């Protein structure tokens, strides 16, 4: 591997979340439950959307891809966290660390793009309901999803190349539970100023490039909802996008704070990262199922069909 030529170390040591055996046991149970809920919730969403023809619409097409990404996003970090909570020595190989960096950025980047695309879908449904079928054609939906995956993969590739070109000489301890790229900068014995600036620019471009369309979509959506004369009509229109708005707030709120704040190794960094990579993927299927009558009905129909 190319990085072995300029790095004197072959593995990193993760400090994890705690060294207290009792706290580690409690954390293991907590994050095992979170991971199981994430897996079951997102797999259920994927299966229900797949088998129920009532959900074969653009909104649920995007939601199925979001569930798939959340499943992968959680699997990038949480299983390693669970392993380290049971281990005395929490290590990760250099190759494994860079692989984790790539898939964290790939998963989070794809999720950001999909949330942006879903905002446009809600805009088309609420602001142009009569033209919705024409605007959100099957061909456009497939292209938007492919674009999301492509943009995220390019962004993740650029960022992991930054990590690969860092030199690591003596320091091995990452003050984190996972390989977050900002947490690697203090360990590098090379000049990281250019790398930090490139990471900041890439994060800003990708973050703002996906958030700005969401902002403008919801500006138009709110304007349209407020122009509806009946209270029932406004409530119904708002209900169609409330789940997505909650998901956007959770994801972008913790994501921006996690990557735009300077790394300090504090508990706040760990909490933001956990919210971003473990808690949000668990909450997304709950948000979309608990606040969505169509999903609830689809789950009931699927259960009756396959269990009875």
mmCIF file of C-alpha atoms in Angstrom:
data_model
loop_
_atom_site.group_PDB
_atom_site.id
_atom_site.type_symbol
_atom_site.label_atom_id
_atom_site.label_comp_id
_atom_site.label_asym_id
_atom_site.label_seq_id
_atom_site.Cartn_x
_atom_site.Cartn_y
_atom_site.Cartn_z
ATOM 1 C CA UNK A 1 0.000 0.000 0.000
ATOM 2 C CA UNK A 2 1.185 3.532 -0.827
ATOM 3 C CA UNK A 3 0.860 4.869 2.719
ATOM 4 C CA UNK A 4 3.364 2.350 4.120
ATOM 5 C CA UNK A 5 6.138 4.221 2.282
ATOM 6 C CA UNK A 6 5.774 7.379 4.372
ATOM 7 C CA UNK A 7 4.110 6.220 7.610
ATOM 8 C CA UNK A 8 6.137 4.677 10.425
ATOM 9 C CA UNK A 9 3.103 3.162 12.174
ATOM 10 C CA UNK A 10 0.746 0.404 11.029
ATOM 11 C CA UNK A 11 -2.140 0.842 13.453
ATOM 12 C CA UNK A 12 -3.915 3.374 15.653
ATOM 13 C CA UNK A 13 -5.181 3.085 19.224
ATOM 14 C CA UNK A 14 -8.707 4.381 19.879
ATOM 15 C CA UNK A 15 -9.480 5.847 23.299
ATOM 16 C CA UNK A 16 -13.150 4.883 22.879
ATOM 17 C CA UNK A 17 -15.948 6.175 25.068
ATOM 18 C CA UNK A 18 -14.841 4.966 28.508
ATOM 19 C CA UNK A 19 -12.318 2.800 30.374
ATOM 20 C CA UNK A 20 -14.637 1.969 33.273
ATOM 21 C CA UNK A 21 -15.748 -1.707 32.889
ATOM 22 C CA UNK A 22 -19.242 -1.030 34.297
ATOM 23 C CA UNK A 23 -19.824 1.980 32.028
ATOM 24 C CA UNK A 24 -18.478 0.001 29.058
ATOM 25 C CA UNK A 25 -20.959 -2.791 29.798
ATOM 26 C CA UNK A 26 -23.858 -0.314 29.914
ATOM 27 C CA UNK A 27 -22.669 1.374 26.719
ATOM 28 C CA UNK A 28 -22.372 -1.994 24.981
ATOM 29 C CA UNK A 29 -26.005 -2.844 25.808
ATOM 30 C CA UNK A 30 -27.146 0.649 24.752
ATOM 31 C CA UNK A 31 -25.362 0.666 21.383
ATOM 32 C CA UNK A 32 -26.225 -2.948 20.678
ATOM 33 C CA UNK A 33 -29.895 -1.994 21.133
ATOM 34 C CA UNK A 34 -29.397 1.078 18.902
ATOM 35 C CA UNK A 35 -27.746 -1.018 16.191
ATOM 36 C CA UNK A 36 -30.439 -3.715 16.320
ATOM 37 C CA UNK A 37 -33.203 -1.079 16.142
ATOM 38 C CA UNK A 38 -31.404 0.602 13.234
ATOM 39 C CA UNK A 39 -31.050 -2.674 11.353
ATOM 40 C CA UNK A 40 -34.603 -3.873 11.979
ATOM 41 C CA UNK A 41 -36.141 -0.462 11.320
ATOM 42 C CA UNK A 42 -34.364 0.212 8.047
ATOM 43 C CA UNK A 43 -34.760 -3.353 6.761
ATOM 44 C CA UNK A 44 -38.483 -3.155 7.552
ATOM 45 C CA UNK A 45 -38.757 0.108 5.605
ATOM 46 C CA UNK A 46 -36.930 -1.449 2.645
ATOM 47 C CA UNK A 47 -39.107 -4.566 2.628
ATOM 48 C CA UNK A 48 -42.418 -2.732 3.098
ATOM 49 C CA UNK A 49 -41.635 -0.241 0.325
ATOM 50 C CA UNK A 50 -40.567 -3.111 -1.913
ATOM 51 C CA UNK A 51 -43.637 -5.335 -1.451
ATOM 52 C CA UNK A 52 -46.423 -2.742 -1.076
ATOM 53 C CA UNK A 53 -47.464 -1.300 -4.443
ATOM 54 C CA UNK A 54 -49.144 1.680 -2.736
ATOM 55 C CA UNK A 55 -45.646 2.917 -1.824
ATOM 56 C CA UNK A 56 -44.222 2.712 -5.344
ATOM 57 C CA UNK A 57 -44.025 6.501 -5.638
ATOM 58 C CA UNK A 58 -41.047 8.895 -5.957
ATOM 59 C CA UNK A 59 -41.140 9.817 -2.260
ATOM 60 C CA UNK A 60 -40.814 6.208 -1.105
ATOM 61 C CA UNK A 61 -38.316 5.390 -3.859
ATOM 62 C CA UNK A 62 -36.008 8.007 -2.326
ATOM 63 C CA UNK A 63 -36.885 6.839 1.189
ATOM 64 C CA UNK A 64 -35.857 3.265 0.335
ATOM 65 C CA UNK A 65 -32.433 4.525 -0.746
ATOM 66 C CA UNK A 66 -32.204 6.607 2.438
ATOM 67 C CA UNK A 67 -32.942 3.493 4.524
ATOM 68 C CA UNK A 68 -30.261 1.555 2.654
ATOM 69 C CA UNK A 69 -27.719 4.343 3.262
ATOM 70 C CA UNK A 70 -28.653 4.553 6.956
ATOM 71 C CA UNK A 71 -28.149 0.813 7.274
ATOM 72 C CA UNK A 72 -24.670 1.129 5.784
ATOM 73 C CA UNK A 73 -23.836 4.323 7.690
ATOM 74 C CA UNK A 74 -24.544 2.677 11.032
ATOM 75 C CA UNK A 75 -22.619 -0.468 10.045
ATOM 76 C CA UNK A 76 -19.475 1.560 9.290
ATOM 77 C CA UNK A 77 -18.950 2.680 12.885
ATOM 78 C CA UNK A 78 -21.212 0.924 15.425
ATOM 79 C CA UNK A 79 -19.954 -2.708 15.042
ATOM 80 C CA UNK A 80 -16.358 -1.514 15.584
ATOM 81 C CA UNK A 81 -17.537 0.509 18.597
ATOM 82 C CA UNK A 82 -19.233 -2.605 20.037
ATOM 83 C CA UNK A 83 -16.082 -4.670 19.475
ATOM 84 C CA UNK A 84 -13.924 -2.081 21.250
ATOM 85 C CA UNK A 85 -16.296 -1.923 24.220
ATOM 86 C CA UNK A 86 -15.573 -5.637 24.777
ATOM 87 C CA UNK A 87 -11.807 -5.379 24.134
ATOM 88 C CA UNK A 88 -9.010 -4.281 26.430
ATOM 89 C CA UNK A 89 -6.908 -2.940 23.574
ATOM 90 C CA UNK A 90 -8.864 -0.832 21.080
ATOM 91 C CA UNK A 91 -6.787 -0.803 17.887
ATOM 92 C CA UNK A 92 -7.498 -0.313 14.200
ATOM 93 C CA UNK A 93 -5.136 -0.944 11.295
ATOM 94 C CA UNK A 94 -4.034 1.986 9.155
ATOM 95 C CA UNK A 95 -5.830 0.512 6.140
ATOM 96 C CA UNK A 96 -8.972 -0.092 8.196
ATOM 97 C CA UNK A 97 -8.896 3.467 9.516
ATOM 98 C CA UNK A 98 -8.712 4.999 6.027
ATOM 99 C CA UNK A 99 -11.423 2.622 4.806
ATOM 100 C CA UNK A 100 -13.633 3.796 7.654
ATOM 101 C CA UNK A 101 -12.910 7.445 6.758
ATOM 102 C CA UNK A 102 -13.988 6.770 3.162
ATOM 103 C CA UNK A 103 -17.261 5.027 4.021
ATOM 104 C CA UNK A 104 -18.212 7.570 6.705
ATOM 105 C CA UNK A 105 -17.921 10.388 4.167
ATOM 106 C CA UNK A 106 -19.512 8.293 1.418
ATOM 107 C CA UNK A 107 -22.531 7.364 3.562
ATOM 108 C CA UNK A 108 -23.027 10.817 5.066
ATOM 109 C CA UNK A 109 -22.512 12.498 1.686
ATOM 110 C CA UNK A 110 -25.081 10.252 0.011
ATOM 111 C CA UNK A 111 -27.564 10.866 2.829
ATOM 112 C CA UNK A 112 -27.136 14.644 2.477
ATOM 113 C CA UNK A 113 -27.766 14.424 -1.286
ATOM 114 C CA UNK A 114 -30.824 12.208 -0.824
ATOM 115 C CA UNK A 115 -32.329 14.552 1.773
ATOM 116 C CA UNK A 116 -31.843 17.405 -0.695
ATOM 117 C CA UNK A 117 -33.504 15.412 -3.480
ATOM 118 C CA UNK A 118 -36.389 14.502 -1.165
ATOM 119 C CA UNK A 119 -36.905 18.205 -0.380
ATOM 120 C CA UNK A 120 -37.313 18.868 -4.109
ATOM 121 C CA UNK A 121 -39.798 15.989 -4.284
ATOM 122 C CA UNK A 122 -41.869 17.545 -1.456
ATOM 123 C CA UNK A 123 -41.683 20.921 -3.209
ATOM 124 C CA UNK A 124 -43.038 19.391 -6.426
ATOM 125 C CA UNK A 125 -45.807 17.541 -4.539
ATOM 126 C CA UNK A 126 -47.030 20.561 -2.559
ATOM 127 C CA UNK A 127 -46.351 23.484 -4.904
ATOM 128 C CA UNK A 128 -47.206 21.745 -8.206
ATOM 129 C CA UNK A 129 -49.577 18.874 -7.306
ATOM 130 C CA UNK A 130 -51.244 18.709 -10.734
ATOM 131 C CA UNK A 131 -47.889 18.375 -12.516
ATOM 132 C CA UNK A 132 -46.278 16.136 -9.885
ATOM 133 C CA UNK A 133 -46.414 12.957 -11.982
ATOM 134 C CA UNK A 134 -44.786 14.715 -14.937
ATOM 135 C CA UNK A 135 -42.170 16.588 -12.904
ATOM 136 C CA UNK A 136 -41.056 13.583 -10.802
ATOM 137 C CA UNK A 137 -40.865 11.052 -13.620
ATOM 138 C CA UNK A 138 -39.266 7.650 -13.070
ATOM 139 C CA UNK A 139 -36.330 8.610 -15.280
ATOM 140 C CA UNK A 140 -35.668 11.794 -13.274
ATOM 141 C CA UNK A 141 -35.896 9.926 -9.945
ATOM 142 C CA UNK A 142 -33.343 7.341 -11.061
ATOM 143 C CA UNK A 143 -31.020 10.062 -12.344
ATOM 144 C CA UNK A 144 -31.254 12.026 -9.097
ATOM 145 C CA UNK A 145 -30.398 8.935 -7.040
ATOM 146 C CA UNK A 146 -27.470 8.055 -9.323
ATOM 147 C CA UNK A 147 -26.252 11.649 -9.081
ATOM 148 C CA UNK A 148 -26.433 11.457 -5.270
ATOM 149 C CA UNK A 149 -24.325 8.296 -5.132
ATOM 150 C CA UNK A 150 -21.825 9.666 -7.678
ATOM 151 C CA UNK A 151 -21.310 13.062 -6.010
ATOM 152 C CA UNK A 152 -20.883 11.427 -2.596
ATOM 153 C CA UNK A 153 -18.360 8.881 -3.905
ATOM 154 C CA UNK A 154 -16.277 11.606 -5.587
ATOM 155 C CA UNK A 155 -16.308 13.721 -2.428
ATOM 156 C CA UNK A 156 -15.333 10.726 -0.257
ATOM 157 C CA UNK A 157 -12.524 9.760 -2.670
ATOM 158 C CA UNK A 158 -11.023 13.261 -2.535
ATOM 159 C CA UNK A 159 -11.158 13.284 1.263
ATOM 160 C CA UNK A 160 -9.657 9.810 1.736
ATOM 161 C CA UNK A 161 -6.794 10.775 -0.609
ATOM 162 C CA UNK A 162 -6.081 13.660 1.772
ATOM 163 C CA UNK A 163 -5.877 11.165 4.653
ATOM 164 C CA UNK A 164 -3.656 8.737 2.717
ATOM 165 C CA UNK A 165 -1.129 11.511 2.006
ATOM 166 C CA UNK A 166 -0.679 12.358 5.682
ATOM 167 C CA UNK A 167 2.511 11.191 7.423
ATOM 168 C CA UNK A 168 2.183 9.402 10.772
ATOM 169 C CA UNK A 169 5.420 8.908 12.686
ATOM 170 C CA UNK A 170 5.045 8.283 16.438
ATOM 171 C CA UNK A 171 1.663 9.343 17.841
ATOM 172 C CA UNK A 172 -0.875 6.525 17.592
ATOM 173 C CA UNK A 173 -3.696 7.410 19.979
ATOM 174 C CA UNK A 174 -6.894 8.736 18.399
ATOM 175 C CA UNK A 175 -9.008 10.526 21.000
ATOM 176 C CA UNK A 176 -12.217 9.209 19.543
ATOM 177 C CA UNK A 177 -14.216 5.979 19.219
ATOM 178 C CA UNK A 178 -13.829 5.907 15.430
ATOM 179 C CA UNK A 179 -11.552 7.178 12.664
ATOM 180 C CA UNK A 180 -12.893 10.679 12.171
ATOM 181 C CA UNK A 181 -10.542 12.538 9.817
ATOM 182 C CA UNK A 182 -10.311 15.686 12.022
ATOM 183 C CA UNK A 183 -9.182 13.432 14.902
ATOM 184 C CA UNK A 184 -6.228 12.215 12.767
ATOM 185 C CA UNK A 185 -4.772 15.688 12.195
ATOM 186 C CA UNK A 186 -3.142 16.043 15.652
ATOM 187 C CA UNK A 187 -1.348 12.690 15.091
ATOM 188 C CA UNK A 188 0.242 13.650 11.780
ATOM 189 C CA UNK A 189 3.900 14.701 11.661
ATOM 190 C CA UNK A 190 3.383 16.477 8.324
ATOM 191 C CA UNK A 191 1.970 19.950 7.671
ATOM 192 C CA UNK A 192 -1.811 19.546 7.813
ATOM 193 C CA UNK A 193 -2.796 23.185 7.189
ATOM 194 C CA UNK A 194 -3.521 22.631 3.477
ATOM 195 C CA UNK A 195 -5.348 19.373 4.221
ATOM 196 C CA UNK A 196 -7.490 21.070 6.888
ATOM 197 C CA UNK A 197 -8.398 23.871 4.467
ATOM 198 C CA UNK A 198 -9.286 21.419 1.692
ATOM 199 C CA UNK A 199 -11.421 19.353 4.091
ATOM 200 C CA UNK A 200 -13.183 22.507 5.299
ATOM 201 C CA UNK A 201 -13.849 23.659 1.713
ATOM 202 C CA UNK A 202 -15.058 20.191 0.635
ATOM 203 C CA UNK A 203 -17.359 19.923 3.659
ATOM 204 C CA UNK A 204 -18.737 23.425 3.099
ATOM 205 C CA UNK A 205 -19.295 22.876 -0.622
ATOM 206 C CA UNK A 206 -20.988 19.539 -0.112
ATOM 207 C CA UNK A 207 -22.927 20.625 2.975
ATOM 208 C CA UNK A 208 -24.131 23.949 1.620
ATOM 209 C CA UNK A 209 -24.616 22.505 -1.864
ATOM 210 C CA UNK A 210 -27.147 20.058 -0.443
ATOM 211 C CA UNK A 211 -28.611 22.309 2.273
ATOM 212 C CA UNK A 212 -29.320 25.391 0.119
ATOM 213 C CA UNK A 213 -31.745 23.490 -2.206
ATOM 214 C CA UNK A 214 -33.508 22.217 0.930
ATOM 215 C CA UNK A 215 -33.771 25.777 2.283
ATOM 216 C CA UNK A 216 -35.212 27.197 -0.937
ATOM 217 C CA UNK A 217 -37.575 24.226 -1.368
ATOM 218 C CA UNK A 218 -38.995 24.729 2.114
ATOM 219 C CA UNK A 219 -39.233 28.483 1.610
ATOM 220 C CA UNK A 220 -41.554 27.816 -1.328
ATOM 221 C CA UNK A 221 -43.362 25.016 0.538
ATOM 222 C CA UNK A 222 -44.094 27.224 3.577
ATOM 223 C CA UNK A 223 -45.260 30.051 1.299
ATOM 224 C CA UNK A 224 -47.620 27.669 -0.515
ATOM 225 C CA UNK A 225 -48.970 26.149 2.721
ATOM 226 C CA UNK A 226 -49.684 29.582 4.214
ATOM 227 C CA UNK A 227 -51.639 30.542 1.083
ATOM 228 C CA UNK A 228 -54.038 27.602 1.586
ATOM 229 C CA UNK A 229 -57.292 28.960 2.988
ATOM 230 C CA UNK A 230 -58.569 25.933 4.923
ATOM 231 C CA UNK A 231 -56.966 24.785 8.180
ATOM 232 C CA UNK A 232 -57.450 21.138 7.189
ATOM 233 C CA UNK A 233 -55.658 21.714 3.898
ATOM 234 C CA UNK A 234 -52.717 23.410 5.621
ATOM 235 C CA UNK A 235 -52.428 20.591 8.175
ATOM 236 C CA UNK A 236 -52.542 17.928 5.475
ATOM 237 C CA UNK A 237 -49.916 19.731 3.364
ATOM 238 C CA UNK A 238 -47.612 20.202 6.350
ATOM 239 C CA UNK A 239 -48.005 16.541 7.387
ATOM 240 C CA UNK A 240 -46.582 15.394 4.041
ATOM 241 C CA UNK A 241 -43.239 17.087 4.714
ATOM 242 C CA UNK A 242 -42.946 17.165 8.528
ATOM 243 C CA UNK A 243 -41.102 13.819 8.737
ATOM 244 C CA UNK A 244 -38.548 14.933 6.169
ATOM 245 C CA UNK A 245 -38.060 18.263 7.957
ATOM 246 C CA UNK A 246 -37.309 16.483 11.250
ATOM 247 C CA UNK A 247 -34.810 14.162 9.507
ATOM 248 C CA UNK A 248 -33.092 17.163 7.871
ATOM 249 C CA UNK A 249 -32.835 19.014 11.195
ATOM 250 C CA UNK A 250 -31.299 16.025 12.988
ATOM 251 C CA UNK A 251 -28.823 15.179 10.238
ATOM 252 C CA UNK A 252 -27.607 18.622 9.182
ATOM 253 C CA UNK A 253 -27.669 20.048 12.696
ATOM 254 C CA UNK A 254 -25.247 17.481 14.132
ATOM 255 C CA UNK A 255 -23.323 17.104 10.835
ATOM 256 C CA UNK A 256 -22.454 20.783 10.471
ATOM 257 C CA UNK A 257 -21.411 21.040 14.111
ATOM 258 C CA UNK A 258 -19.345 17.860 13.860
ATOM 259 C CA UNK A 259 -17.279 18.884 10.830
ATOM 260 C CA UNK A 260 -17.213 22.676 10.959
ATOM 261 C CA UNK A 261 -16.171 22.969 14.610
ATOM 262 C CA UNK A 262 -12.426 22.590 15.314
ATOM 263 C CA UNK A 263 -11.698 19.145 16.856
ATOM 264 C CA UNK A 264 -11.111 19.398 20.596
ATOM 265 C CA UNK A 265 -11.334 15.782 21.754
ATOM 266 C CA UNK A 266 -14.070 16.810 24.181
ATOM 267 C CA UNK A 267 -17.202 14.916 25.128
ATOM 268 C CA UNK A 268 -19.191 17.240 22.859
ATOM 269 C CA UNK A 269 -17.253 15.972 19.819
ATOM 270 C CA UNK A 270 -18.097 12.380 20.741
ATOM 271 C CA UNK A 271 -21.772 13.154 21.392
ATOM 272 C CA UNK A 272 -22.153 14.975 18.061
ATOM 273 C CA UNK A 273 -20.466 12.138 16.219
ATOM 274 C CA UNK A 274 -22.674 9.537 17.924
ATOM 275 C CA UNK A 275 -25.789 11.561 17.113
ATOM 276 C CA UNK A 276 -24.646 11.881 13.512
ATOM 277 C CA UNK A 277 -23.555 8.319 12.772
ATOM 278 C CA UNK A 278 -25.499 6.089 15.205
ATOM 279 C CA UNK A 279 -28.627 7.800 16.538
ATOM 280 C CA UNK A 280 -29.914 9.508 13.369
ATOM 281 C CA UNK A 281 -29.879 6.289 11.250
ATOM 282 C CA UNK A 282 -31.945 4.651 14.007
ATOM 283 C CA UNK A 283 -34.437 7.529 14.239
ATOM 284 C CA UNK A 284 -35.090 8.011 10.510
ATOM 285 C CA UNK A 285 -37.270 4.898 10.009
ATOM 286 C CA UNK A 286 -39.089 5.658 13.281
ATOM 287 C CA UNK A 287 -39.767 9.247 12.176
ATOM 288 C CA UNK A 288 -41.065 8.187 8.769
ATOM 289 C CA UNK A 289 -43.198 5.351 10.150
ATOM 290 C CA UNK A 290 -44.639 6.969 13.278
ATOM 291 C CA UNK A 291 -45.610 10.211 11.518
ATOM 292 C CA UNK A 292 -46.760 8.683 8.247
ATOM 293 C CA UNK A 293 -50.174 7.030 7.906
ATOM 294 C CA UNK A 294 -49.295 5.502 4.524
ATOM 295 C CA UNK A 295 -46.320 3.645 6.002
ATOM 296 C CA UNK A 296 -48.384 2.442 8.981
ATOM 297 C CA UNK A 297 -51.082 1.120 6.665
ATOM 298 C CA UNK A 298 -48.455 -0.516 4.439
ATOM 299 C CA UNK A 299 -46.909 -2.272 7.448
ATOM 300 C CA UNK A 300 -50.345 -3.569 8.529
ATOM 301 C CA UNK A 301 -51.114 -4.750 4.981
ATOM 302 C CA UNK A 302 -47.750 -6.523 4.736
ATOM 303 C CA UNK A 303 -48.190 -8.210 8.116
ATOM 304 C CA UNK A 304 -51.680 -9.437 7.209
ATOM 305 C CA UNK A 305 -50.459 -10.637 3.839
ATOM 306 C CA UNK A 306 -47.374 -12.538 4.952
ATOM 307 C CA UNK A 307 -48.266 -13.620 8.498
ATOM 308 C CA UNK A 308 -51.954 -14.450 8.147
#
